Amino acid sequence: MGDSSDSVSVDMETIYLGGKEHIIRTGRGSVSVIVYGDQDKPALVTYPDLALNHMSCFQGLFFCPEAASLLLHNFCVYHISPPGHEFLQLGAAAICSDDPVPSVDDLTNQILEVLNYFRLGAVMCMGVMAGAYILTLFAIKYRERVLGLILVSPLCKAPSWTEWLCNKVMSNLLYFYGMCGLLKECLLYRYFSKEVRGSPEVPESDIVQACRRLLEERQSINVLRFLQAIDRRPDITDGLKRLKCRTLIFVGENSPFHPEALHMTAKLDRRYSALVEVQACGSMVTEEQPHAMLIPMEYFLMGYGLYRPSQFSDSPRSPLSPSCIAPELLSPESMGLKLKPIKTRVSSQIRHSER
């Protein structure tokens, strides 16, 4: 860990189930990083979507025993929160409205400063939606610092007219009304499929209710600033071909960003990328169907010589079995030599049986 006098580490172990929060002061403001695991292990850096942090964006994945064993066995996890999105007992403080709104380049440079603070070399990255965009841009700018990318419902183009209009509505709601009910519905539509969001006849699922409660803790000005940064993002399609790290993309078939993920996959070098489409799922696969990520991640990480502990090797809890996965994923090429675009289907019957 760095000894910079510009950084302060705050022990939060009792709150974060063994994790420790560090508040890193960077040239572009303070950023919260929660560290789980042995810092001598390779680093896995995560970055969440708009209005989320590690608890609301990655909890489902890391609370899945098989996925947790795979990731925590092999990595020390560094959960980076967007400015003002950190998870605190009393909630994050509102950022001063006079502070300049960060650009997406500012946010990627914050990540570089975090890596330098912890004296990390090349890292594995996992991002969701806006977080996937930030980490992809980071990988384009600092290719030598990224081992691989695991992206969930990623963005890579500038906002479409539809997204721009939705962002405009959310910006106005945040500015005039704060974290109001209508804004939460807009965000939940962004995150989850209609199956879990519920209807007048079917109550919304536990994960949606939990997310709704966590959204209440967000400071509207902080969310607005991150939204403004993402809304002004440039198209990074041209930079994708320069990526040489392996990339594994997950996207829910019901995600509003499904076309964007397909576009991104088409532009990546097919020798180093793979696409996993999850049926009956929204954007936030990490929360809605985390088990669907398990086996693709296993084979992806085999290319780096990383494996799950043997006691979890034949888990009956995963809804995916080799018979559910496209043969391309199980080929020797996909075990680290080459990854191909694939589709992974998880039937809705299996998903509902887990509830």
Tab-separated table of C-alpha atoms in Angstrom:
chain	number	residue	atom	x	y	z
A	1	MET	CA	0.000	0.000	0.000
A	2	GLY	CA	1.233	3.484	-0.753
A	3	ASP	CA	2.348	5.838	1.961
A	4	SER	CA	1.050	9.012	0.325
A	5	SER	CA	0.172	11.703	2.826
A	6	ASP	CA	-2.704	12.731	0.526
A	7	SER	CA	-4.589	9.512	1.269
A	8	VAL	CA	-6.328	8.306	4.385
A	9	SER	CA	-7.429	4.764	5.222
A	10	VAL	CA	-10.514	4.216	7.372
A	11	ASP	CA	-11.015	0.797	8.959
A	12	MET	CA	-14.592	-0.388	8.383
A	13	GLU	CA	-14.164	-4.123	8.933
A	14	THR	CA	-17.191	-4.592	11.166
A	15	ILE	CA	-19.456	-2.987	8.552
A	16	TYR	CA	-18.106	-4.649	5.449
A	17	LEU	CA	-17.919	-8.300	6.471
A	18	GLY	CA	-14.140	-8.429	6.499
A	19	GLY	CA	-13.571	-5.642	3.983
A	20	LYS	CA	-11.770	-2.416	4.672
A	21	GLU	CA	-12.616	1.015	3.278
A	22	HIS	CA	-9.958	3.404	2.069
A	23	ILE	CA	-10.775	7.002	1.171
A	24	ILE	CA	-8.237	7.916	-1.501
A	25	ARG	CA	-7.753	11.602	-2.189
A	26	THR	CA	-6.948	12.007	-5.874
A	27	GLY	CA	-6.304	15.003	-8.071
A	28	ARG	CA	-9.965	14.770	-9.106
A	29	GLY	CA	-11.578	14.416	-5.698
A	30	SER	CA	-11.876	11.677	-3.096
A	31	VAL	CA	-12.870	8.141	-4.010
A	32	SER	CA	-13.921	5.244	-1.791
A	33	VAL	CA	-12.291	1.848	-2.285
A	34	ILE	CA	-13.354	-1.185	-0.271
A	35	VAL	CA	-10.790	-3.967	-0.230
A	36	TYR	CA	-11.653	-7.623	0.341
A	37	GLY	CA	-9.078	-10.374	0.627
A	38	ASP	CA	-5.340	-10.922	0.664
A	39	GLN	CA	-3.556	-7.989	-0.973
A	40	ASP	CA	-0.742	-10.309	-2.063
A	41	LYS	CA	-3.148	-11.912	-4.567
A	42	PRO	CA	-3.841	-10.556	-8.057
A	43	ALA	CA	-6.221	-7.590	-8.050
A	44	LEU	CA	-9.820	-7.540	-9.284
A	45	VAL	CA	-11.181	-4.006	-9.637
A	46	THR	CA	-14.950	-3.443	-9.806
A	47	TYR	CA	-16.933	-0.344	-10.824
A	48	PRO	CA	-20.745	-0.100	-10.510
A	49	ASP	CA	-23.476	1.564	-12.534
A	50	LEU	CA	-25.238	4.864	-11.950
A	51	ALA	CA	-26.579	5.398	-8.382
A	52	LEU	CA	-25.101	2.076	-7.219
A	53	ASN	CA	-22.118	0.935	-5.204
A	54	HIS	CA	-20.595	-2.467	-4.500
A	55	MET	CA	-23.396	-3.441	-2.097
A	56	SER	CA	-26.200	-2.753	-4.566
A	57	CYS	CA	-24.384	-3.826	-7.752
A	58	PHE	CA	-22.153	-6.801	-6.874
A	59	GLN	CA	-23.647	-8.228	-3.674
A	60	GLY	CA	-25.655	-10.904	-5.486
A	61	LEU	CA	-22.570	-12.180	-7.309
A	62	PHE	CA	-20.242	-12.154	-4.302
A	63	PHE	CA	-22.878	-13.681	-2.017
A	64	CYS	CA	-23.217	-16.597	-4.444
A	65	PRO	CA	-20.951	-19.185	-2.733
A	66	GLU	CA	-19.536	-20.664	-5.937
A	67	ALA	CA	-18.757	-17.298	-7.503
A	68	ALA	CA	-17.337	-15.954	-4.251
A	69	SER	CA	-15.064	-18.983	-3.944
A	70	LEU	CA	-13.855	-18.523	-7.530
A	71	LEU	CA	-13.181	-14.799	-7.184
A	72	LEU	CA	-12.000	-14.499	-3.581
A	73	HIS	CA	-9.846	-17.622	-3.901
A	74	ASN	CA	-7.946	-16.037	-6.788
A	75	PHE	CA	-8.176	-12.288	-6.238
A	76	CYS	CA	-8.029	-9.462	-3.784
A	77	VAL	CA	-11.103	-7.415	-4.700
A	78	TYR	CA	-10.991	-3.611	-4.880
A	79	HIS	CA	-14.512	-2.176	-5.084
A	80	ILE	CA	-14.235	1.390	-6.411
A	81	SER	CA	-17.303	3.601	-5.993
A	82	PRO	CA	-18.047	6.625	-8.191
A	83	PRO	CA	-17.536	9.871	-6.248
A	84	GLY	CA	-20.301	10.271	-3.666
A	85	HIS	CA	-21.663	6.739	-4.136
A	86	GLU	CA	-19.778	5.060	-1.296
A	87	PHE	CA	-21.568	2.843	1.236
A	88	LEU	CA	-21.493	4.368	4.719
A	89	GLN	CA	-23.606	3.859	7.821
A	90	LEU	CA	-24.969	7.395	7.576
A	91	GLY	CA	-24.769	7.679	3.783
A	92	ALA	CA	-22.269	9.551	1.650
A	93	ALA	CA	-22.050	13.304	2.085
A	94	ALA	CA	-23.302	15.542	-0.686
A	95	ILE	CA	-20.560	16.798	-2.990
A	96	CYS	CA	-20.306	20.589	-3.133
A	97	SER	CA	-22.275	21.905	-6.095
A	98	ASP	CA	-19.427	24.329	-6.877
A	99	ASP	CA	-17.028	21.452	-7.613
A	100	PRO	CA	-16.625	20.849	-11.358
A	101	VAL	CA	-18.490	17.853	-12.755
A	102	PRO	CA	-15.929	15.142	-13.577
A	103	SER	CA	-15.572	13.862	-17.103
A	104	VAL	CA	-15.297	10.165	-17.916
A	105	ASP	CA	-11.567	10.782	-18.452
A	106	ASP	CA	-11.367	12.207	-14.927
A	107	LEU	CA	-13.002	9.065	-13.570
A	108	THR	CA	-10.579	6.790	-15.419
A	109	ASN	CA	-7.652	8.844	-14.157
A	110	GLN	CA	-9.008	8.392	-10.624
A	111	ILE	CA	-8.751	4.631	-11.173
A	112	LEU	CA	-5.115	5.035	-12.223
A	113	GLU	CA	-4.387	6.968	-9.046
A	114	VAL	CA	-6.091	4.257	-6.972
A	115	LEU	CA	-3.966	1.558	-8.604
A	116	ASN	CA	-0.827	3.579	-7.988
A	117	TYR	CA	-1.812	4.171	-4.358
A	118	PHE	CA	-2.104	0.437	-3.725
A	119	ARG	CA	1.009	-0.221	-5.851
A	120	LEU	CA	-0.906	-2.478	-8.197
A	121	GLY	CA	0.381	-3.494	-11.595
A	122	ALA	CA	-1.950	-5.016	-14.184
A	123	VAL	CA	-5.418	-5.818	-12.812
A	124	MET	CA	-8.545	-7.736	-13.798
A	125	CYS	CA	-11.563	-5.430	-14.195
A	126	MET	CA	-15.304	-6.022	-13.733
A	127	GLY	CA	-17.829	-3.283	-14.507
A	128	VAL	CA	-21.585	-2.958	-14.915
A	129	MET	CA	-23.228	-0.630	-17.488
A	130	ALA	CA	-21.709	2.832	-16.879
A	131	GLY	CA	-19.008	1.163	-14.788
A	132	ALA	CA	-18.230	-1.141	-17.719
A	133	TYR	CA	-17.772	1.930	-19.933
A	134	ILE	CA	-15.394	3.549	-17.419
A	135	LEU	CA	-13.261	0.407	-17.129
A	136	THR	CA	-13.220	-0.155	-20.901
A	137	LEU	CA	-12.045	3.416	-21.423
A	138	PHE	CA	-9.420	2.830	-18.737
A	139	ALA	CA	-8.251	-0.307	-20.593
A	140	ILE	CA	-7.996	1.651	-23.860
A	141	LYS	CA	-6.000	4.459	-22.248
A	142	TYR	CA	-3.790	2.296	-20.018
A	143	ARG	CA	-3.553	-1.054	-21.778
A	144	GLU	CA	-0.535	-2.195	-19.774
A	145	ARG	CA	-2.556	-1.894	-16.517
A	146	VAL	CA	-5.403	-4.269	-17.505
A	147	LEU	CA	-5.150	-8.068	-17.626
A	148	GLY	CA	-8.743	-8.679	-18.697
A	149	LEU	CA	-12.252	-7.242	-18.737
A	150	ILE	CA	-15.473	-8.779	-17.413
A	151	LEU	CA	-18.230	-6.453	-18.575
A	152	VAL	CA	-21.935	-6.614	-17.735
A	153	SER	CA	-24.370	-4.884	-20.137
A	154	PRO	CA	-21.583	-2.528	-21.248
A	155	LEU	CA	-21.833	0.833	-22.986
A	156	CYS	CA	-19.347	1.967	-25.631
A	157	LYS	CA	-21.152	4.448	-27.871
A	158	ALA	CA	-22.297	7.984	-27.113
A	159	PRO	CA	-25.877	8.048	-25.774
A	160	SER	CA	-28.583	7.227	-28.293
A	161	TRP	CA	-31.528	9.595	-28.636
A	162	THR	CA	-33.571	7.256	-26.432
A	163	GLU	CA	-30.927	7.123	-23.710
A	164	TRP	CA	-30.313	10.878	-23.984
A	165	LEU	CA	-34.020	11.559	-23.440
A	166	CYS	CA	-34.153	9.176	-20.472
A	167	ASN	CA	-31.042	10.796	-19.000
A	168	LYS	CA	-32.600	14.232	-19.466
A	169	VAL	CA	-35.720	13.158	-17.579
A	170	MET	CA	-33.641	11.664	-14.756
A	171	SER	CA	-31.463	14.785	-14.572
A	172	ASN	CA	-34.498	17.023	-14.173
A	173	LEU	CA	-36.009	14.729	-11.548
A	174	LEU	CA	-32.747	14.686	-9.599
A	175	TYR	CA	-32.341	18.444	-9.793
A	176	PHE	CA	-35.908	19.422	-8.859
A	177	TYR	CA	-37.220	16.489	-6.780
A	178	GLY	CA	-34.215	14.468	-5.622
A	179	MET	CA	-34.432	10.700	-5.245
A	180	CYS	CA	-38.203	10.622	-5.812
A	181	GLY	CA	-40.411	7.648	-6.619
A	182	LEU	CA	-40.500	8.274	-10.375
A	183	LEU	CA	-36.717	8.493	-10.539
A	184	LYS	CA	-36.390	5.171	-8.722
A	185	GLU	CA	-38.725	3.573	-11.265
A	186	CYS	CA	-36.538	4.902	-14.108
A	187	LEU	CA	-33.449	3.439	-12.472
A	188	LEU	CA	-35.092	0.093	-11.710
A	189	TYR	CA	-36.155	-0.134	-15.368
A	190	ARG	CA	-32.518	0.456	-16.290
A	191	TYR	CA	-31.308	-2.305	-13.951
A	192	PHE	CA	-33.874	-5.137	-13.977
A	193	SER	CA	-36.179	-7.103	-16.247
A	194	LYS	CA	-39.935	-6.754	-15.930
A	195	GLU	CA	-40.126	-10.293	-14.495
A	196	VAL	CA	-38.478	-9.176	-11.263
A	197	ARG	CA	-39.806	-5.605	-11.243
A	198	GLY	CA	-43.286	-7.047	-10.784
A	199	SER	CA	-46.718	-5.880	-11.895
A	200	PRO	CA	-50.093	-5.092	-10.314
A	201	GLU	CA	-50.680	-8.853	-10.106
A	202	VAL	CA	-47.143	-9.964	-9.162
A	203	PRO	CA	-45.149	-8.292	-6.364
A	204	GLU	CA	-41.638	-7.107	-7.149
A	205	SER	CA	-38.852	-9.451	-6.150
A	206	ASP	CA	-36.671	-9.205	-3.052
A	207	ILE	CA	-33.681	-7.969	-5.038
A	208	VAL	CA	-35.702	-5.077	-6.466
A	209	GLN	CA	-37.066	-4.172	-3.026
A	210	ALA	CA	-33.529	-4.224	-1.596
A	211	CYS	CA	-32.241	-2.056	-4.428
A	212	ARG	CA	-35.108	0.397	-3.945
A	213	ARG	CA	-34.152	0.776	-0.268
A	214	LEU	CA	-30.479	1.311	-1.109
A	215	LEU	CA	-31.377	3.982	-3.660
A	216	GLU	CA	-33.006	5.987	-0.866
A	217	GLU	CA	-29.540	6.432	0.688
A	218	ARG	CA	-28.108	8.150	-2.396
A	219	GLN	CA	-27.512	11.902	-2.402
A	220	SER	CA	-29.271	13.267	-5.470
A	221	ILE	CA	-26.510	15.769	-6.292
A	222	ASN	CA	-23.917	12.982	-6.296
A	223	VAL	CA	-26.008	10.812	-8.620
A	224	LEU	CA	-26.660	13.798	-10.889
A	225	ARG	CA	-22.938	14.479	-11.263
A	226	PHE	CA	-22.189	10.880	-12.278
A	227	LEU	CA	-25.162	10.918	-14.661
A	228	GLN	CA	-23.883	14.123	-16.271
A	229	ALA	CA	-20.434	12.570	-16.740
A	230	ILE	CA	-21.895	9.457	-18.381
A	231	ASP	CA	-24.329	11.463	-20.505
A	232	ARG	CA	-21.397	13.408	-21.983
A	233	ARG	CA	-19.346	10.330	-22.771
A	234	PRO	CA	-17.714	10.019	-26.196
A	235	ASP	CA	-17.987	7.019	-28.499
A	236	ILE	CA	-15.041	4.691	-27.832
A	237	THR	CA	-15.830	2.162	-30.573
A	238	ASP	CA	-12.670	3.000	-32.523
A	239	GLY	CA	-10.526	2.210	-29.502
A	240	LEU	CA	-11.945	-1.290	-29.017
A	241	LYS	CA	-9.807	-2.841	-31.752
A	242	ARG	CA	-6.698	-1.702	-29.889
A	243	LEU	CA	-7.623	-3.785	-26.855
A	244	LYS	CA	-5.478	-6.895	-26.577
A	245	CYS	CA	-6.726	-8.107	-23.194
A	246	ARG	CA	-9.353	-10.858	-23.123
A	247	THR	CA	-12.894	-9.592	-22.708
A	248	LEU	CA	-15.934	-11.488	-21.417
A	249	ILE	CA	-19.272	-9.722	-21.929
A	250	PHE	CA	-22.536	-10.608	-20.178
A	251	VAL	CA	-25.826	-9.020	-21.157
A	252	GLY	CA	-29.421	-9.758	-20.243
A	253	GLU	CA	-31.673	-10.207	-23.255
A	254	ASN	CA	-34.188	-7.797	-21.715
A	255	SER	CA	-31.585	-5.117	-21.011
A	256	PRO	CA	-32.144	-1.722	-22.671
A	257	PHE	CA	-28.407	-1.904	-23.453
A	258	HIS	CA	-28.604	-5.271	-25.223
A	259	PRO	CA	-28.023	-3.721	-28.707
A	260	GLU	CA	-25.047	-1.812	-27.329
A	261	ALA	CA	-23.455	-5.031	-26.024
A	262	LEU	CA	-23.926	-6.692	-29.421
A	263	HIS	CA	-22.361	-3.681	-31.142
A	264	MET	CA	-19.401	-3.763	-28.774
A	265	THR	CA	-18.877	-7.492	-29.288
A	266	ALA	CA	-18.871	-7.037	-33.060
A	267	LYS	CA	-16.144	-4.396	-32.793
A	268	LEU	CA	-13.855	-6.301	-30.442
A	269	ASP	CA	-11.164	-8.623	-31.727
A	270	ARG	CA	-12.923	-11.995	-31.828
A	271	ARG	CA	-9.735	-13.804	-30.908
A	272	TYR	CA	-9.913	-12.270	-27.438
A	273	SER	CA	-13.629	-11.784	-26.710
A	274	ALA	CA	-16.762	-13.752	-25.871
A	275	LEU	CA	-20.408	-12.796	-25.470
A	276	VAL	CA	-22.816	-14.406	-23.011
A	277	GLU	CA	-26.491	-13.501	-23.449
A	278	VAL	CA	-28.658	-14.417	-20.469
A	279	GLN	CA	-32.303	-15.173	-21.138
A	280	ALA	CA	-35.119	-13.578	-19.102
A	281	CYS	CA	-32.744	-11.107	-17.474
A	282	GLY	CA	-32.255	-7.347	-17.362
A	283	SER	CA	-29.042	-5.326	-17.341
A	284	MET	CA	-27.750	-6.170	-13.875
A	285	VAL	CA	-26.910	-9.844	-14.332
A	286	THR	CA	-24.731	-9.649	-11.195
A	287	GLU	CA	-27.884	-9.253	-9.098
A	288	GLU	CA	-30.685	-10.790	-11.141
A	289	GLN	CA	-28.967	-14.001	-12.312
A	290	PRO	CA	-25.482	-14.204	-10.768
A	291	HIS	CA	-25.352	-17.991	-11.165
A	292	ALA	CA	-25.476	-17.529	-14.938
A	293	MET	CA	-22.047	-15.884	-14.735
A	294	LEU	CA	-20.323	-18.725	-12.920
A	295	ILE	CA	-19.273	-21.246	-15.574
A	296	PRO	CA	-18.407	-18.674	-18.267
A	297	MET	CA	-16.196	-16.893	-15.733
A	298	GLU	CA	-14.574	-20.181	-14.766
A	299	TYR	CA	-13.545	-20.937	-18.320
A	300	PHE	CA	-12.518	-17.332	-18.906
A	301	LEU	CA	-10.244	-17.352	-15.850
A	302	MET	CA	-8.738	-20.709	-16.812
A	303	GLY	CA	-6.922	-18.768	-19.520
A	304	TYR	CA	-5.033	-17.032	-16.715
A	305	GLY	CA	-4.329	-20.252	-14.816
A	306	LEU	CA	-6.982	-19.462	-12.197
A	307	TYR	CA	-9.398	-22.082	-10.844
A	308	ARG	CA	-12.057	-22.606	-8.204
A	309	PRO	CA	-11.176	-24.611	-5.093
A	310	SER	CA	-11.865	-28.281	-5.735
A	311	GLN	CA	-14.668	-28.563	-3.165
A	312	PHE	CA	-16.833	-26.354	-5.406
A	313	SER	CA	-15.910	-27.992	-8.700
A	314	ASP	CA	-19.257	-29.754	-9.228
A	315	SER	CA	-21.718	-27.426	-7.594
A	316	PRO	CA	-25.355	-28.521	-7.877
A	317	ARG	CA	-26.557	-24.962	-7.218
A	318	SER	CA	-25.481	-23.485	-10.535
A	319	PRO	CA	-28.334	-23.438	-13.069
A	320	LEU	CA	-25.756	-23.850	-15.807
A	321	SER	CA	-24.349	-27.239	-16.676
A	322	PRO	CA	-22.141	-28.145	-19.658
A	323	SER	CA	-25.257	-29.190	-21.563
A	324	CYS	CA	-26.648	-25.647	-21.226
A	325	ILE	CA	-23.592	-23.956	-22.684
A	326	ALA	CA	-22.684	-23.480	-26.304
A	327	PRO	CA	-19.997	-26.015	-27.345
A	328	GLU	CA	-17.675	-23.164	-28.322
A	329	LEU	CA	-17.214	-22.206	-24.684
A	330	LEU	CA	-16.076	-25.696	-23.761
A	331	SER	CA	-13.588	-26.006	-26.621
A	332	PRO	CA	-9.834	-25.924	-25.942
A	333	GLU	CA	-9.708	-22.586	-27.766
A	334	SER	CA	-11.898	-21.068	-25.075
A	335	MET	CA	-9.732	-22.278	-22.211
A	336	GLY	CA	-7.410	-19.334	-22.616
A	337	LEU	CA	-6.153	-19.743	-26.163
A	338	LYS	CA	-9.064	-18.097	-27.893
A	339	LEU	CA	-12.548	-16.998	-26.892
A	340	LYS	CA	-15.427	-17.025	-29.351
A	341	PRO	CA	-18.768	-15.201	-29.317
A	342	ILE	CA	-21.282	-17.468	-27.591
A	343	LYS	CA	-24.804	-17.465	-26.280
A	344	THR	CA	-25.687	-18.877	-22.900
A	345	ARG	CA	-29.344	-19.557	-22.233
A	346	VAL	CA	-30.797	-19.870	-18.764
A	347	SER	CA	-34.416	-20.949	-18.862
A	348	SER	CA	-36.925	-18.944	-16.899
A	349	GLN	CA	-38.111	-22.173	-15.282
A	350	ILE	CA	-34.677	-22.709	-13.747
A	351	ARG	CA	-34.464	-19.097	-12.640
A	352	HIS	CA	-37.851	-19.197	-10.907
A	353	SER	CA	-37.045	-22.517	-9.228
A	354	GLU	CA	-34.173	-20.833	-7.347
A	355	ARG	CA	-36.423	-18.337	-5.623
